[in-house]
Every structure is written in structure tokens, then in C-alpha cells.
């Protein structure tokens, strides 16, 4: 799947938060000054072309919905970041969190215990 612009991610977020929407409903969710209908329509069509959004036709109108789940998008984004900035090393990621004091050693131990429990549960 292609990468998204910030505006595309923003619009995709409306689908994750509110479910299927018409373009007009997306426009209405913005604070004033609202973006132009055609601008949002173009973004939604771009999301559809990239495979993130689908639609269902109701008469002459289209109601759009997210095809990609928010959690899946998060995992994909995380993998991309790890690949680009950490040379695909999850160890480097965790090490950087420890070094920057974003995670304590105690939290790291608990995380390791949770992973071990999770792996053990999957084997059963």
C-alpha cells in the first residue's frame, strides 16, 4: 500500500472514529473554516485508489468506509519506522527507549514477562 499524506491520514481517522460516511458528513465534522467539499472528495478518492477506503453506492451518492483497520495501520507504520530508522532491529528500538529513559528497567521486565506469557499461551 502507498504511503499517506497527513491530510489523508486525518480523513482516514474520521472513518475509524465514526464508521461509514458521506463526503458531506466528513466536511461537517471539521471546525470552521471547513474545507471545501471538492477537497475532501479528492482526498477520499485518493484513499480509495490507494486501497485504504471503499464505498457503497446509494442512488447517485457514495458512502465511504475504511478498509484498513486502525490497528493494522499502526503496525504497518511501526514496521516502516523500525525499518527506516532502526535498520529492522527491534533490539535497537527497545535499547533507544531504555537509553532515553522512556521505559524503566522494571517496565522492561514486565513487558518481557507479558511477551513470554503470550508466547506460552499461543503454544497451548
PDB file of N, CA and C in Angstrom, residues 49-107:
ATOM      1  N   UNK A  49      -8.220   4.904  -4.086  1.00  0.00           N
ATOM      2  CA  UNK A  49      -7.259   4.434  -5.091  1.00  0.00           C
ATOM      3  C   UNK A  49      -6.079   3.723  -4.439  1.00  0.00           C
ATOM      4  N   UNK A  50      -5.697   4.176  -3.264  1.00  0.00           N
ATOM      5  CA  UNK A  50      -4.564   3.578  -2.554  1.00  0.00           C
ATOM      6  C   UNK A  50      -4.953   2.321  -1.778  1.00  0.00           C
ATOM      7  N   UNK A  51      -6.253   2.009  -1.730  1.00  0.00           N
ATOM      8  CA  UNK A  51      -6.703   0.789  -1.078  1.00  0.00           C
ATOM      9  C   UNK A  51      -7.034   0.892   0.392  1.00  0.00           C
ATOM     10  N   UNK A  52      -7.175   2.098   0.909  1.00  0.00           N
ATOM     11  CA  UNK A  52      -7.487   2.287   2.325  1.00  0.00           C
ATOM     12  C   UNK A  52      -8.988   2.438   2.586  1.00  0.00           C
ATOM     13  N   UNK A  53      -9.725   2.835   1.556  1.00  0.00           N
ATOM     14  CA  UNK A  53     -11.148   3.144   1.694  1.00  0.00           C
ATOM     15  C   UNK A  53     -11.909   2.470   0.554  1.00  0.00           C
ATOM     16  N   UNK A  54     -13.118   2.037   0.862  1.00  0.00           N
ATOM     17  CA  UNK A  54     -14.024   1.501  -0.153  1.00  0.00           C
ATOM     18  C   UNK A  54     -15.307   2.293  -0.116  1.00  0.00           C
ATOM     19  N   UNK A  55     -16.250   1.982  -1.020  1.00  0.00           N
ATOM     20  CA  UNK A  55     -17.521   2.708  -1.000  1.00  0.00           C
ATOM     21  C   UNK A  55     -18.679   1.794  -1.351  1.00  0.00           C
ATOM     22  N   UNK A  56     -19.845   2.288  -1.001  1.00  0.00           N
ATOM     23  CA  UNK A  56     -21.099   1.657  -1.368  1.00  0.00           C
ATOM     24  C   UNK A  56     -21.973   2.738  -1.969  1.00  0.00           C
ATOM     25  N   UNK A  57     -22.608   2.430  -3.085  1.00  0.00           N
ATOM     26  CA  UNK A  57     -23.411   3.438  -3.771  1.00  0.00           C
ATOM     27  C   UNK A  57     -24.846   3.402  -3.279  1.00  0.00           C
ATOM     28  N   UNK A  58     -25.378   4.601  -3.022  1.00  0.00           N
ATOM     29  CA  UNK A  58     -26.778   4.793  -2.641  1.00  0.00           C
ATOM     30  C   UNK A  58     -27.345   5.825  -3.595  1.00  0.00           C
ATOM     31  N   UNK A  59     -28.042   5.375  -4.624  1.00  0.00           N
ATOM     32  CA  UNK A  59     -28.521   6.299  -5.648  1.00  0.00           C
ATOM     33  C   UNK A  59     -27.335   6.895  -6.370  1.00  0.00           C
ATOM     34  N   UNK A  60     -27.253   8.225  -6.351  1.00  0.00           N
ATOM     35  CA  UNK A  60     -26.128   8.908  -7.000  1.00  0.00           C
ATOM     36  C   UNK A  60     -25.014   9.243  -6.020  1.00  0.00           C
ATOM     37  N   UNK A  61     -25.198   8.864  -4.769  1.00  0.00           N
ATOM     38  CA  UNK A  61     -24.215   9.190  -3.731  1.00  0.00           C
ATOM     39  C   UNK A  61     -23.409   7.968  -3.340  1.00  0.00           C
ATOM     40  N   UNK A  62     -22.192   8.234  -2.855  1.00  0.00           N
ATOM     41  CA  UNK A  62     -21.314   7.179  -2.349  1.00  0.00           C
ATOM     42  C   UNK A  62     -21.099   7.381  -0.858  1.00  0.00           C
ATOM     43  N   UNK A  63     -21.240   6.289  -0.117  1.00  0.00           N
ATOM     44  CA  UNK A  63     -20.895   6.311   1.300  1.00  0.00           C
ATOM     45  C   UNK A  63     -19.610   5.499   1.432  1.00  0.00           C
ATOM     46  N   UNK A  64     -18.594   6.130   1.987  1.00  0.00           N
ATOM     47  CA  UNK A  64     -17.266   5.527   2.065  1.00  0.00           C
ATOM     48  C   UNK A  64     -17.036   4.898   3.434  1.00  0.00           C
ATOM     49  N   UNK A  65     -16.146   3.913   3.466  1.00  0.00           N
ATOM     50  CA  UNK A  65     -15.795   3.226   4.710  1.00  0.00           C
ATOM     51  C   UNK A  65     -14.338   2.791   4.657  1.00  0.00           C
ATOM     52  N   UNK A  66     -13.727   2.690   5.825  1.00  0.00           N
ATOM     53  CA  UNK A  66     -12.332   2.256   5.920  1.00  0.00           C
ATOM     54  C   UNK A  66     -12.242   0.768   5.611  1.00  0.00           C
ATOM     55  N   UNK A  67     -11.246   0.408   4.840  1.00  0.00           N
ATOM     56  CA  UNK A  67     -10.968  -0.997   4.559  1.00  0.00           C
ATOM     57  C   UNK A  67      -9.847  -1.479   5.483  1.00  0.00           C
ATOM     58  N   UNK A  68      -8.930  -0.588   5.795  1.00  0.00           N
ATOM     59  CA  UNK A  68      -7.791  -0.910   6.647  1.00  0.00           C
ATOM     60  C   UNK A  68      -8.129  -0.518   8.082  1.00  0.00           C
ATOM     61  N   UNK A  69      -7.952  -1.453   9.002  1.00  0.00           N
ATOM     62  CA  UNK A  69      -8.220  -1.189  10.413  1.00  0.00           C
ATOM     63  C   UNK A  69      -7.125  -0.299  10.995  1.00  0.00           C
ATOM     64  N   UNK A  70      -7.510   0.493  11.972  1.00  0.00           N
ATOM     65  CA  UNK A  70      -6.561   1.413  12.606  1.00  0.00           C
ATOM     66  C   UNK A  70      -5.379   0.649  13.215  1.00  0.00           C
ATOM     67  N   UNK A  71      -5.648  -0.469  13.843  1.00  0.00           N
ATOM     68  CA  UNK A  71      -4.580  -1.256  14.469  1.00  0.00           C
ATOM     69  C   UNK A  71      -3.604  -1.777  13.412  1.00  0.00           C
ATOM     70  N   UNK A  72      -4.134  -2.241  12.279  1.00  0.00           N
ATOM     71  CA  UNK A  72      -3.266  -2.727  11.200  1.00  0.00           C
ATOM     72  C   UNK A  72      -2.396  -1.602  10.655  1.00  0.00           C
ATOM     73  N   UNK A  73      -2.976  -0.423  10.554  1.00  0.00           N
ATOM     74  CA  UNK A  73      -2.232   0.736  10.066  1.00  0.00           C
ATOM     75  C   UNK A  73      -1.107   1.090  11.036  1.00  0.00           C
ATOM     76  N   UNK A  74      -1.393   0.997  12.323  1.00  0.00           N
ATOM     77  CA  UNK A  74      -0.375   1.277  13.332  1.00  0.00           C
ATOM     78  C   UNK A  74       0.786   0.302  13.243  1.00  0.00           C
ATOM     79  N   UNK A  75       0.467  -0.974  13.060  1.00  0.00           N
ATOM     80  CA  UNK A  75       1.519  -1.988  12.941  1.00  0.00           C
ATOM     81  C   UNK A  75       2.361  -1.742  11.690  1.00  0.00           C
ATOM     82  N   UNK A  76       1.695  -1.421  10.591  1.00  0.00           N
ATOM     83  CA  UNK A  76       2.402  -1.169   9.334  1.00  0.00           C
ATOM     84  C   UNK A  76       3.314   0.050   9.472  1.00  0.00           C
ATOM     85  N   UNK A  77       2.798   1.098  10.106  1.00  0.00           N
ATOM     86  CA  UNK A  77       3.592   2.315  10.300  1.00  0.00           C
ATOM     87  C   UNK A  77       4.790   2.045  11.195  1.00  0.00           C
ATOM     88  N   UNK A  78       4.566   1.269  12.244  1.00  0.00           N
ATOM     89  CA  UNK A  78       5.647   0.951  13.164  1.00  0.00           C
ATOM     90  C   UNK A  78       6.731   0.150  12.459  1.00  0.00           C
ATOM     91  N   UNK A  79       6.329  -0.824  11.651  1.00  0.00           N
ATOM     92  CA  UNK A  79       7.311  -1.619  10.902  1.00  0.00           C
ATOM     93  C   UNK A  79       8.122  -0.746   9.968  1.00  0.00           C
ATOM     94  N   UNK A  80       7.449   0.215   9.347  1.00  0.00           N
ATOM     95  CA  UNK A  80       8.138   1.123   8.430  1.00  0.00           C
ATOM     96  C   UNK A  80       9.167   1.976   9.170  1.00  0.00           C
ATOM     97  N   UNK A  81       8.781   2.487  10.329  1.00  0.00           N
ATOM     98  CA  UNK A  81       9.694   3.310  11.131  1.00  0.00           C
ATOM     99  C   UNK A  81      10.888   2.486  11.600  1.00  0.00           C
ATOM    100  N   UNK A  82      10.620   1.273  12.066  1.00  0.00           N
ATOM    101  CA  UNK A  82      11.703   0.410  12.544  1.00  0.00           C
ATOM    102  C   UNK A  82      12.650   0.070  11.400  1.00  0.00           C
ATOM    103  N   UNK A  83      12.096  -0.185  10.235  1.00  0.00           N
ATOM    104  CA  UNK A  83      12.932  -0.478   9.079  1.00  0.00           C
ATOM    105  C   UNK A  83      13.780   0.701   8.659  1.00  0.00           C
ATOM    106  N   UNK A  84      13.162   1.875   8.616  1.00  0.00           N
ATOM    107  CA  UNK A  84      13.844   3.070   8.116  1.00  0.00           C
ATOM    108  C   UNK A  84      14.860   3.623   9.102  1.00  0.00           C
ATOM    109  N   UNK A  85      14.510   3.698  10.371  1.00  0.00           N
ATOM    110  CA  UNK A  85      15.364   4.388  11.341  1.00  0.00           C
ATOM    111  C   UNK A  85      16.177   3.467  12.253  1.00  0.00           C
ATOM    112  N   UNK A  86      15.787   2.195  12.320  1.00  0.00           N
ATOM    113  CA  UNK A  86      16.478   1.282  13.225  1.00  0.00           C
ATOM    114  C   UNK A  86      17.033   0.049  12.505  1.00  0.00           C
ATOM    115  N   UNK A  87      17.116   0.129  11.187  1.00  0.00           N
ATOM    116  CA  UNK A  87      17.688  -0.954  10.360  1.00  0.00           C
ATOM    117  C   UNK A  87      17.052  -2.308  10.678  1.00  0.00           C
ATOM    118  N   UNK A  88      15.724  -2.316  10.846  1.00  0.00           N
ATOM    119  CA  UNK A  88      14.934  -3.525  11.127  1.00  0.00           C
ATOM    120  C   UNK A  88      15.335  -4.238  12.415  1.00  0.00           C
ATOM    121  N   UNK A  89      15.932  -3.522  13.350  1.00  0.00           N
ATOM    122  CA  UNK A  89      16.349  -4.119  14.610  1.00  0.00           C
ATOM    123  C   UNK A  89      15.413  -3.681  15.736  1.00  0.00           C
ATOM    124  N   UNK A  90      14.588  -4.627  16.197  1.00  0.00           N
ATOM    125  CA  UNK A  90      13.696  -4.327  17.322  1.00  0.00           C
ATOM    126  C   UNK A  90      14.511  -4.132  18.592  1.00  0.00           C
ATOM    127  N   UNK A  91      15.647  -4.779  18.676  1.00  0.00           N
ATOM    128  CA  UNK A  91      16.542  -4.593  19.818  1.00  0.00           C
ATOM    129  C   UNK A  91      17.003  -3.140  19.891  1.00  0.00           C
ATOM    130  N   UNK A  92      17.329  -2.543  18.744  1.00  0.00           N
ATOM    131  CA  UNK A  92      17.739  -1.127  18.727  1.00  0.00           C
ATOM    132  C   UNK A  92      16.601  -0.220  19.191  1.00  0.00           C
ATOM    133  N   UNK A  93      15.376  -0.573  18.824  1.00  0.00           N
ATOM    134  CA  UNK A  93      14.219   0.231  19.238  1.00  0.00           C
ATOM    135  C   UNK A  93      14.096   0.213  20.754  1.00  0.00           C
ATOM    136  N   UNK A  94      14.084  -0.969  21.316  1.00  0.00           N
ATOM    137  CA  UNK A  94      13.939  -1.100  22.767  1.00  0.00           C
ATOM    138  C   UNK A  94      15.120  -0.443  23.477  1.00  0.00           C
ATOM    139  N   UNK A  95      16.318  -0.642  22.953  1.00  0.00           N
ATOM    140  CA  UNK A  95      17.504  -0.024  23.555  1.00  0.00           C
ATOM    141  C   UNK A  95      17.387   1.490  23.566  1.00  0.00           C
ATOM    142  N   UNK A  96      16.866   2.056  22.488  1.00  0.00           N
ATOM    143  CA  UNK A  96      16.741   3.521  22.436  1.00  0.00           C
ATOM    144  C   UNK A  96      15.732   4.021  23.469  1.00  0.00           C
ATOM    145  N   UNK A  97      14.660   3.244  23.707  1.00  0.00           N
ATOM    146  CA  UNK A  97      13.704   3.637  24.738  1.00  0.00           C
ATOM    147  C   UNK A  97      14.339   3.579  26.124  1.00  0.00           C
ATOM    148  N   UNK A  98      15.132   2.557  26.369  1.00  0.00           N
ATOM    149  CA  UNK A  98      15.801   2.416  27.668  1.00  0.00           C
ATOM    150  C   UNK A  98      16.820   3.531  27.848  1.00  0.00           C
ATOM    151  N   UNK A  99      17.627   3.770  26.819  1.00  0.00           N
ATOM    152  CA  UNK A  99      18.662   4.809  26.905  1.00  0.00           C
ATOM    153  C   UNK A  99      18.068   6.196  27.109  1.00  0.00           C
ATOM    154  N   UNK A 100      16.934   6.471  26.470  1.00  0.00           N
ATOM    155  CA  UNK A 100      16.294   7.787  26.585  1.00  0.00           C
ATOM    156  C   UNK A 100      15.393   7.880  27.810  1.00  0.00           C
ATOM    157  N   UNK A 101      15.405   6.844  28.655  1.00  0.00           N
ATOM    158  CA  UNK A 101      14.592   6.795  29.875  1.00  0.00           C
ATOM    159  C   UNK A 101      13.097   6.885  29.595  1.00  0.00           C
ATOM    160  N   UNK A 102      12.671   6.441  28.425  1.00  0.00           N
ATOM    161  CA  UNK A 102      11.246   6.392  28.126  1.00  0.00           C
ATOM    162  C   UNK A 102      10.602   5.144  28.704  1.00  0.00           C
ATOM    163  N   UNK A 103      11.434   4.183  29.082  1.00  0.00           N
ATOM    164  CA  UNK A 103      10.935   2.958  29.690  1.00  0.00           C
ATOM    165  C   UNK A 103      11.937   2.542  30.766  1.00  0.00           C
ATOM    166  N   UNK A 104      11.417   2.205  31.922  1.00  0.00           N
ATOM    167  CA  UNK A 104      12.298   1.801  33.019  1.00  0.00           C
ATOM    168  C   UNK A 104      12.666   0.327  32.854  1.00  0.00           C
ATOM    169  N   UNK A 105      13.690  -0.071  33.567  1.00  0.00           N
ATOM    170  CA  UNK A 105      14.113  -1.467  33.536  1.00  0.00           C
ATOM    171  C   UNK A 105      12.986  -2.346  34.092  1.00  0.00           C
ATOM    172  N   UNK A 106      12.302  -1.848  35.124  1.00  0.00           N
ATOM    173  CA  UNK A 106      11.187  -2.606  35.697  1.00  0.00           C
ATOM    174  C   UNK A 106      10.064  -2.781  34.667  1.00  0.00           C
ATOM    175  N   UNK A 107       9.740  -1.731  33.933  1.00  0.00           N
ATOM    176  CA  UNK A 107       8.723  -1.849  32.873  1.00  0.00           C
ATOM    177  C   UNK A 107       9.175  -2.827  31.800  1.00  0.00           C
TER     178      UNK A 107
END
